[in-house]
Short mmCIF file of C-alpha atoms and ligand atoms in Angstrom, two decimals:
data_model
loop_
_atom_site.label_atom_id
_atom_site.label_comp_id
_atom_site.label_asym_id
_atom_site.label_seq_id
_atom_site.Cartn_x
_atom_site.Cartn_y
_atom_site.Cartn_z
CA MET A 379 -25.03 13.21 -10.04
CA ALA A 380 -23.32 16.44 -11.12
CA LYS A 381 -26.72 18.18 -11.19
CA LEU A 382 -27.54 16.90 -7.72
CA THR A 383 -24.26 17.98 -6.16
CA ARG A 384 -24.68 21.41 -7.77
CA GLN A 385 -28.15 21.63 -6.25
CA ILE A 386 -26.73 20.57 -2.87
CA ASP A 387 -23.94 23.12 -2.98
CA ASP A 388 -26.31 25.89 -4.03
CA ALA A 389 -28.21 25.15 -0.83
CA VAL A 390 -25.45 24.36 1.65
CA LEU A 391 -22.20 26.06 0.65
CA VAL A 392 -21.17 29.22 2.52
CA ALA A 393 -19.67 31.38 -0.22
CA PRO A 394 -16.21 32.60 0.84
CA GLY A 395 -16.38 36.20 1.94
CA ALA A 396 -20.18 36.20 2.19
CA LYS A 397 -22.26 36.28 5.37
CA SER A 398 -23.36 32.77 6.33
CA GLN A 399 -26.72 33.94 7.70
CA LEU A 400 -26.93 30.80 9.78
CA ARG A 401 -30.28 31.68 11.32
CA LYS A 402 -31.92 31.80 7.92
CA ARG A 403 -30.54 28.44 6.82
CA ALA A 404 -32.73 25.38 6.50
CA THR A 405 -32.66 22.48 8.93
CA VAL A 406 -34.58 20.21 6.53
CA ALA A 407 -33.82 19.46 2.87
CA ASP A 408 -37.15 18.29 1.45
CA ASP A 409 -36.46 20.03 -1.86
CA ILE A 410 -33.19 18.11 -2.36
CA PHE A 411 -34.17 14.75 -0.90
CA PRO A 412 -37.97 14.49 -0.66
CA ASP A 413 -38.05 10.70 -0.53
CA ARG A 414 -36.51 8.76 2.34
CA GLU A 415 -35.99 5.45 0.56
CA ALA A 416 -34.36 7.09 -2.45
CA ALA A 417 -32.10 9.12 -0.16
CA GLU A 418 -31.04 6.04 1.77
CA ASP A 419 -30.32 4.15 -1.44
CA ALA A 420 -28.24 7.06 -2.71
CA THR A 421 -26.29 7.17 0.55
CA LYS A 422 -25.50 3.45 0.33
CA GLU A 423 -24.34 3.76 -3.25
CA ASN A 424 -22.22 6.82 -2.49
CA ALA A 425 -20.74 5.13 0.59
CA ARG A 426 -19.65 2.21 -1.60
CA ALA A 427 -18.16 4.63 -4.12
CA ILE A 428 -16.29 6.47 -1.35
CA ASP A 429 -14.76 3.15 -0.31
CA ALA A 430 -13.61 2.38 -3.86
CA LEU A 431 -12.18 5.88 -4.31
CA GLN A 432 -10.32 5.65 -1.01
CA ASP A 433 -8.71 2.42 -2.19
CA ALA A 434 -7.27 4.29 -5.17
CA LEU A 435 -6.35 7.23 -2.91
CA TRP A 436 -4.32 4.84 -0.76
CA ALA A 437 -2.66 3.16 -3.75
CA GLU A 438 -1.72 6.54 -5.17
CA ARG A 439 -0.50 7.91 -1.79
CA ARG A 440 -0.48 11.55 -2.92
CA HIS A 441 -3.51 13.14 -1.27
CA SER A 442 -5.74 12.76 1.73
CA VAL A 443 -9.19 13.95 2.73
CA LEU A 444 -10.12 15.58 6.01
CA VAL A 445 -13.83 15.64 6.85
CA ILE A 446 -14.63 18.02 9.71
CA LEU A 447 -17.95 17.53 11.50
CA GLN A 448 -19.18 20.28 13.77
CA GLY A 449 -22.58 20.83 15.33
CA ILE A 450 -24.32 21.46 18.57
CA ASP A 451 -24.96 18.53 20.99
CA THR A 452 -27.24 15.87 19.41
CA SER A 453 -26.69 17.29 15.91
CA GLY A 454 -25.63 13.84 14.69
CA LYS A 455 -21.86 13.88 14.37
CA ASP A 456 -21.50 10.23 15.44
CA GLY A 457 -24.45 9.18 13.29
CA THR A 458 -22.85 10.81 10.26
CA VAL A 459 -19.64 8.85 10.74
CA ARG A 460 -21.67 5.65 10.91
CA GLY A 461 -24.02 6.52 8.07
CA VAL A 462 -21.51 7.79 5.53
CA PHE A 463 -18.29 5.86 6.17
CA ASN A 464 -19.74 2.47 7.10
CA ARG A 465 -18.76 0.91 3.79
CA CYS A 466 -15.14 2.01 4.05
CA GLY A 467 -12.51 -0.48 5.09
CA PRO A 468 -11.39 0.24 8.65
CA LEU A 469 -7.80 0.65 7.42
CA GLY A 470 -8.71 3.60 5.26
CA VAL A 471 -10.63 5.86 7.61
CA ALA A 472 -9.28 7.37 10.81
CA VAL A 473 -11.88 8.98 13.08
CA THR A 474 -10.76 11.34 15.83
CA ALA A 475 -13.09 12.81 18.44
CA PHE A 476 -11.93 15.97 20.18
CA GLY A 477 -13.18 16.42 23.72
CA ARG A 478 -12.07 18.70 26.49
CA PRO A 479 -8.30 19.16 26.06
CA SER A 480 -5.98 17.25 28.40
CA ASP A 481 -3.31 19.01 30.47
CA GLU A 482 -0.77 17.94 27.88
CA GLU A 483 -2.87 19.38 25.05
CA LEU A 484 -3.44 22.62 26.93
CA ALA A 485 0.31 22.94 27.39
CA HIS A 486 0.63 23.28 23.59
CA ASP A 487 -0.91 25.66 21.07
CA PHE A 488 -4.53 24.83 20.24
CA LEU A 489 -3.72 23.41 16.80
CA TRP A 490 -1.15 20.93 18.07
CA ARG A 491 -3.52 18.07 18.82
CA VAL A 492 -5.44 18.70 15.64
CA HIS A 493 -2.39 18.71 13.38
CA MET A 494 -1.20 15.44 14.94
CA ALA A 495 -4.49 13.83 13.89
CA ALA A 496 -4.48 15.16 10.31
CA PRO A 497 -4.82 12.27 7.83
CA LYS A 498 -1.70 10.97 6.17
CA ARG A 499 -1.58 10.58 2.40
CA GLY A 500 -4.05 8.02 1.17
CA MET A 501 -6.34 8.24 4.19
CA ILE A 502 -9.71 9.76 4.91
CA GLY A 503 -9.61 11.47 8.30
CA VAL A 504 -12.84 12.36 10.06
CA PHE A 505 -12.89 14.85 12.92
CA ASN A 506 -15.80 14.64 15.34
CA ARG A 507 -15.41 18.20 16.65
CA SER A 508 -12.19 19.98 15.70
CA GLN A 509 -10.08 23.13 15.94
CA TYR A 510 -13.39 25.01 15.74
CA GLU A 511 -14.20 24.12 19.36
CA ASP A 512 -11.51 26.66 20.19
CA VAL A 513 -13.66 29.45 18.73
CA LEU A 514 -17.01 27.91 19.78
CA VAL A 515 -17.21 26.44 23.30
CA VAL A 516 -14.11 28.42 24.25
CA LYS A 517 -15.72 31.67 23.09
CA VAL A 518 -19.17 30.97 24.53
CA ARG A 519 -17.86 29.81 27.88
CA GLY A 520 -15.08 32.39 28.06
CA LEU A 521 -12.35 29.74 28.43
CA ALA A 522 -9.76 32.02 26.81
CA PRO A 523 -9.48 35.81 26.63
CA PRO A 524 -11.47 37.39 23.75
CA GLU A 525 -8.31 38.65 22.02
CA VAL A 526 -6.91 35.09 21.97
CA VAL A 527 -10.11 33.74 20.42
CA GLU A 528 -10.11 36.63 17.97
CA GLN A 529 -6.74 35.73 16.47
CA ARG A 530 -7.68 32.08 16.09
CA TYR A 531 -9.88 32.57 13.03
CA ASP A 532 -6.90 33.72 11.00
CA GLU A 533 -4.75 31.01 12.52
CA ILE A 534 -7.29 28.35 11.55
CA ASN A 535 -7.47 29.72 8.00
CA ALA A 536 -3.69 29.67 7.70
CA PHE A 537 -3.55 26.13 9.13
CA GLU A 538 -6.15 24.85 6.69
CA LYS A 539 -4.31 26.57 3.82
CA HIS A 540 -1.16 24.81 4.92
CA LEU A 541 -3.00 21.47 4.87
CA THR A 542 -4.56 22.02 1.45
CA ASP A 543 -1.22 23.19 0.01
CA ASN A 544 0.16 19.88 1.23
CA GLY A 545 -2.35 17.62 -0.47
CA VAL A 546 -5.15 17.49 2.11
CA CYS A 547 -8.65 18.16 0.80
CA VAL A 548 -10.48 19.82 3.71
CA LEU A 549 -14.28 19.34 3.77
CA LYS A 550 -16.15 21.11 6.57
CA PHE A 551 -19.72 20.30 7.50
CA MET A 552 -21.78 22.11 10.11
CA LEU A 553 -24.75 19.91 11.06
CA ASN A 554 -27.61 22.36 11.42
CA ILE A 555 -30.49 21.23 13.63
CA SER A 556 -33.37 23.27 14.99
CA LYS A 557 -33.85 23.97 18.67
CA ASP A 558 -37.07 21.90 18.62
CA GLU A 559 -35.28 18.92 17.11
CA GLN A 560 -32.62 19.16 19.81
CA ARG A 561 -35.33 19.08 22.47
CA GLU A 562 -36.72 15.87 20.99
CA ARG A 563 -33.31 14.23 20.77
CA LEU A 564 -32.42 15.17 24.34
CA GLN A 565 -35.83 13.93 25.52
CA ALA A 566 -35.23 10.62 23.73
CA ARG A 567 -32.02 10.25 25.77
CA LEU A 568 -34.13 10.47 28.92
CA ASP A 569 -36.98 8.26 27.67
CA ASP A 570 -35.10 5.44 25.93
CA PRO A 571 -33.09 3.22 28.31
CA LYS A 572 -30.70 2.41 25.46
CA LYS A 573 -29.97 6.10 25.07
CA ASN A 574 -29.74 7.03 28.77
CA TRP A 575 -25.96 6.67 28.65
CA LYS A 576 -25.78 9.47 26.11
CA PHE A 577 -27.51 11.93 28.41
CA ASN A 578 -25.25 14.47 30.01
CA ALA A 579 -26.72 17.14 32.29
CA SER A 580 -24.15 19.63 30.97
CA ASP A 581 -25.87 19.42 27.57
CA LEU A 582 -28.80 21.21 29.21
CA GLU A 583 -26.46 24.00 30.31
CA ASP A 584 -25.26 24.36 26.73
CA ARG A 585 -28.88 24.33 25.50
CA LYS A 586 -29.53 27.38 27.65
CA LEU A 587 -26.72 29.06 25.72
CA TRP A 588 -28.30 28.13 22.34
CA ASP A 589 -28.30 31.71 21.00
CA ASP A 590 -24.69 32.28 22.06
CA TYR A 591 -23.63 29.10 20.28
CA GLN A 592 -25.55 30.07 17.14
CA ARG A 593 -23.80 33.43 17.13
CA ALA A 594 -20.38 31.82 17.68
CA TYR A 595 -21.07 29.37 14.83
CA GLU A 596 -22.15 32.21 12.59
CA ILE A 597 -18.92 34.12 13.19
CA ALA A 598 -16.83 30.99 12.55
CA LEU A 599 -18.72 30.30 9.32
CA ASP A 600 -18.39 33.93 8.20
CA ARG A 601 -14.69 34.13 8.90
CA CYS A 602 -13.48 30.64 8.04
CA SER A 603 -15.34 29.74 4.86
CA THR A 604 -12.45 30.13 2.45
CA GLU A 605 -11.75 29.23 -1.17
CA HIS A 606 -9.40 26.48 -0.05
CA ALA A 607 -11.67 25.12 2.70
CA PRO A 608 -15.29 26.30 2.45
CA TRP A 609 -17.97 25.51 5.01
CA ARG A 610 -21.15 23.65 4.18
CA VAL A 611 -24.16 24.06 6.46
CA VAL A 612 -26.09 20.79 6.24
CA PRO A 613 -29.80 20.61 7.10
CA ALA A 614 -29.67 17.93 9.80
CA ASP A 615 -33.13 17.59 11.36
CA ARG A 616 -33.69 14.46 9.26
CA LYS A 617 -30.81 12.06 9.65
CA TRP A 618 -31.32 10.40 6.27
CA GLN A 619 -31.20 13.77 4.48
CA ARG A 620 -28.06 14.75 6.39
CA ASN A 621 -26.29 11.51 5.46
CA ALA A 622 -27.41 11.70 1.85
CA ILE A 623 -26.08 15.24 1.46
CA ILE A 624 -22.71 14.55 3.08
CA ALA A 625 -22.17 11.25 1.24
CA ALA A 626 -22.90 12.93 -2.09
CA VAL A 627 -20.48 15.78 -1.40
CA VAL A 628 -17.65 13.54 -0.17
CA ARG A 629 -18.01 11.26 -3.20
CA LYS A 630 -18.02 14.21 -5.60
CA GLU A 631 -14.93 15.76 -4.00
CA LEU A 632 -13.10 12.43 -4.16
CA GLU A 633 -14.08 12.02 -7.79
CA ASP A 634 -12.73 15.49 -8.52
CA MET A 635 -9.44 14.49 -6.91
CA ALA A 636 -9.44 11.59 -9.42
CA PRO A 637 -7.01 9.26 -7.67
CA VAL A 638 -5.40 6.78 -10.07
CA TYR A 639 -3.81 3.42 -9.39
CA PRO A 640 -0.07 3.69 -10.05
CA LYS A 641 1.24 1.83 -13.07
CA PRO A 642 4.07 -0.57 -12.22
CA ASP A 643 7.39 -0.17 -14.03
CA TRP A 644 7.31 -3.92 -14.80
CA LYS A 645 5.03 -6.13 -16.87
CA PRO A 646 2.85 -8.67 -15.06
CA SER A 647 3.75 -11.12 -17.84
CA ASP A 648 7.42 -10.90 -16.77
CA PHE A 649 6.54 -12.96 -13.72
CA GLN A 650 5.33 -16.47 -13.29
CA ILE A 651 3.91 -17.71 -10.02
CA THR A 652 4.78 -21.36 -9.56
P1 LIG B 494 -19.75 14.53 22.36
O1 LIG B 494 -20.59 15.53 23.08
O2 LIG B 494 -19.09 15.11 21.12
O3 LIG B 494 -20.43 13.23 22.10
P2 LIG B 494 -18.17 14.46 24.73
O4 LIG B 494 -19.34 14.18 25.61
O5 LIG B 494 -16.84 13.82 25.03
O6 LIG B 494 -18.49 14.13 23.23
O7 LIG B 494 -18.02 16.02 24.69
C1 LIG B 494 -16.92 16.64 24.28
C2 LIG B 494 -16.90 17.96 25.02
O8 LIG B 494 -15.59 18.51 24.90
C3 LIG B 494 -17.87 18.98 24.48
O9 LIG B 494 -18.63 19.54 25.50
C4 LIG B 494 -16.96 20.01 23.84
O10 LIG B 494 -17.50 21.30 23.86
C5 LIG B 494 -15.73 19.89 24.69
N1 LIG B 494 -14.55 20.38 24.00
C6 LIG B 494 -14.07 19.98 22.81
N2 LIG B 494 -12.99 20.71 22.47
C7 LIG B 494 -12.80 21.60 23.44
C8 LIG B 494 -11.86 22.64 23.66
N3 LIG B 494 -10.89 22.89 22.78
N4 LIG B 494 -11.96 23.35 24.80
C9 LIG B 494 -12.93 23.08 25.68
N5 LIG B 494 -13.86 22.13 25.55
C10 LIG B 494 -13.80 21.39 24.44
#
């Protein structure tokens, strides 16, 4: 396990202060998980372990975990939530999806809505999109002046430092798919009647801006992979490899947090249930 997570992090971690070189990063992980069945078995086992660790996290009520999922349309953010956290009790995991901000949200600073959704002690919070949209779509589409976007990288770093200083373990995953894989996934949304509802013509507009998004991601990865909250770029063309990588990392990080069940200040033998 420790060897595997080291191998994963060698491949996916963006070293703080280093260039992320997003364009050179893999979108498949055949060297880490060559076998689909083995990867799926590992994911199931790690998902069960995540559930057990979260139980202790809740009992201990000292720390929380925030999993941030970012990636271009069709990169598999929803599928990751399903694939990695499906064994967790619904009480222990809070998933928040961030779409276009409401008028109320726009009337506040950009971190307001995000901070409100940060997981309380004992919980695992999962963000489907996040504060990073404010330096991604906002930058690419020019929704805020460049100087406003520019200051947000430091603001995000300071915000994440604040969270980690206050007991939140921040795990950031960029789901990295190739442009060809995105074409196939978008095409499937047109071809498969059960997927038609997922198709959104505006995704095609964003696809035309593929290079701009890649560049915006690269800058965010370069500037916001920190010691306290590093980025991991996950090869995501194969869903089962993506899930296996993320489940292994989340389990390992939870194990490192080592949550312990609190010891009562009374003896069970002092009580008798009649
Ligand atoms: P998804 O594509 O994640 O399944 P939606 O179809 O609701 O979910 O899309 C969410 C949309 O909201 C995306 O196009 C995303 O770029 C946009 N969005 C998220 N955050 C912001 C933001 N801060 N400013 C502008 N647009 C945003």
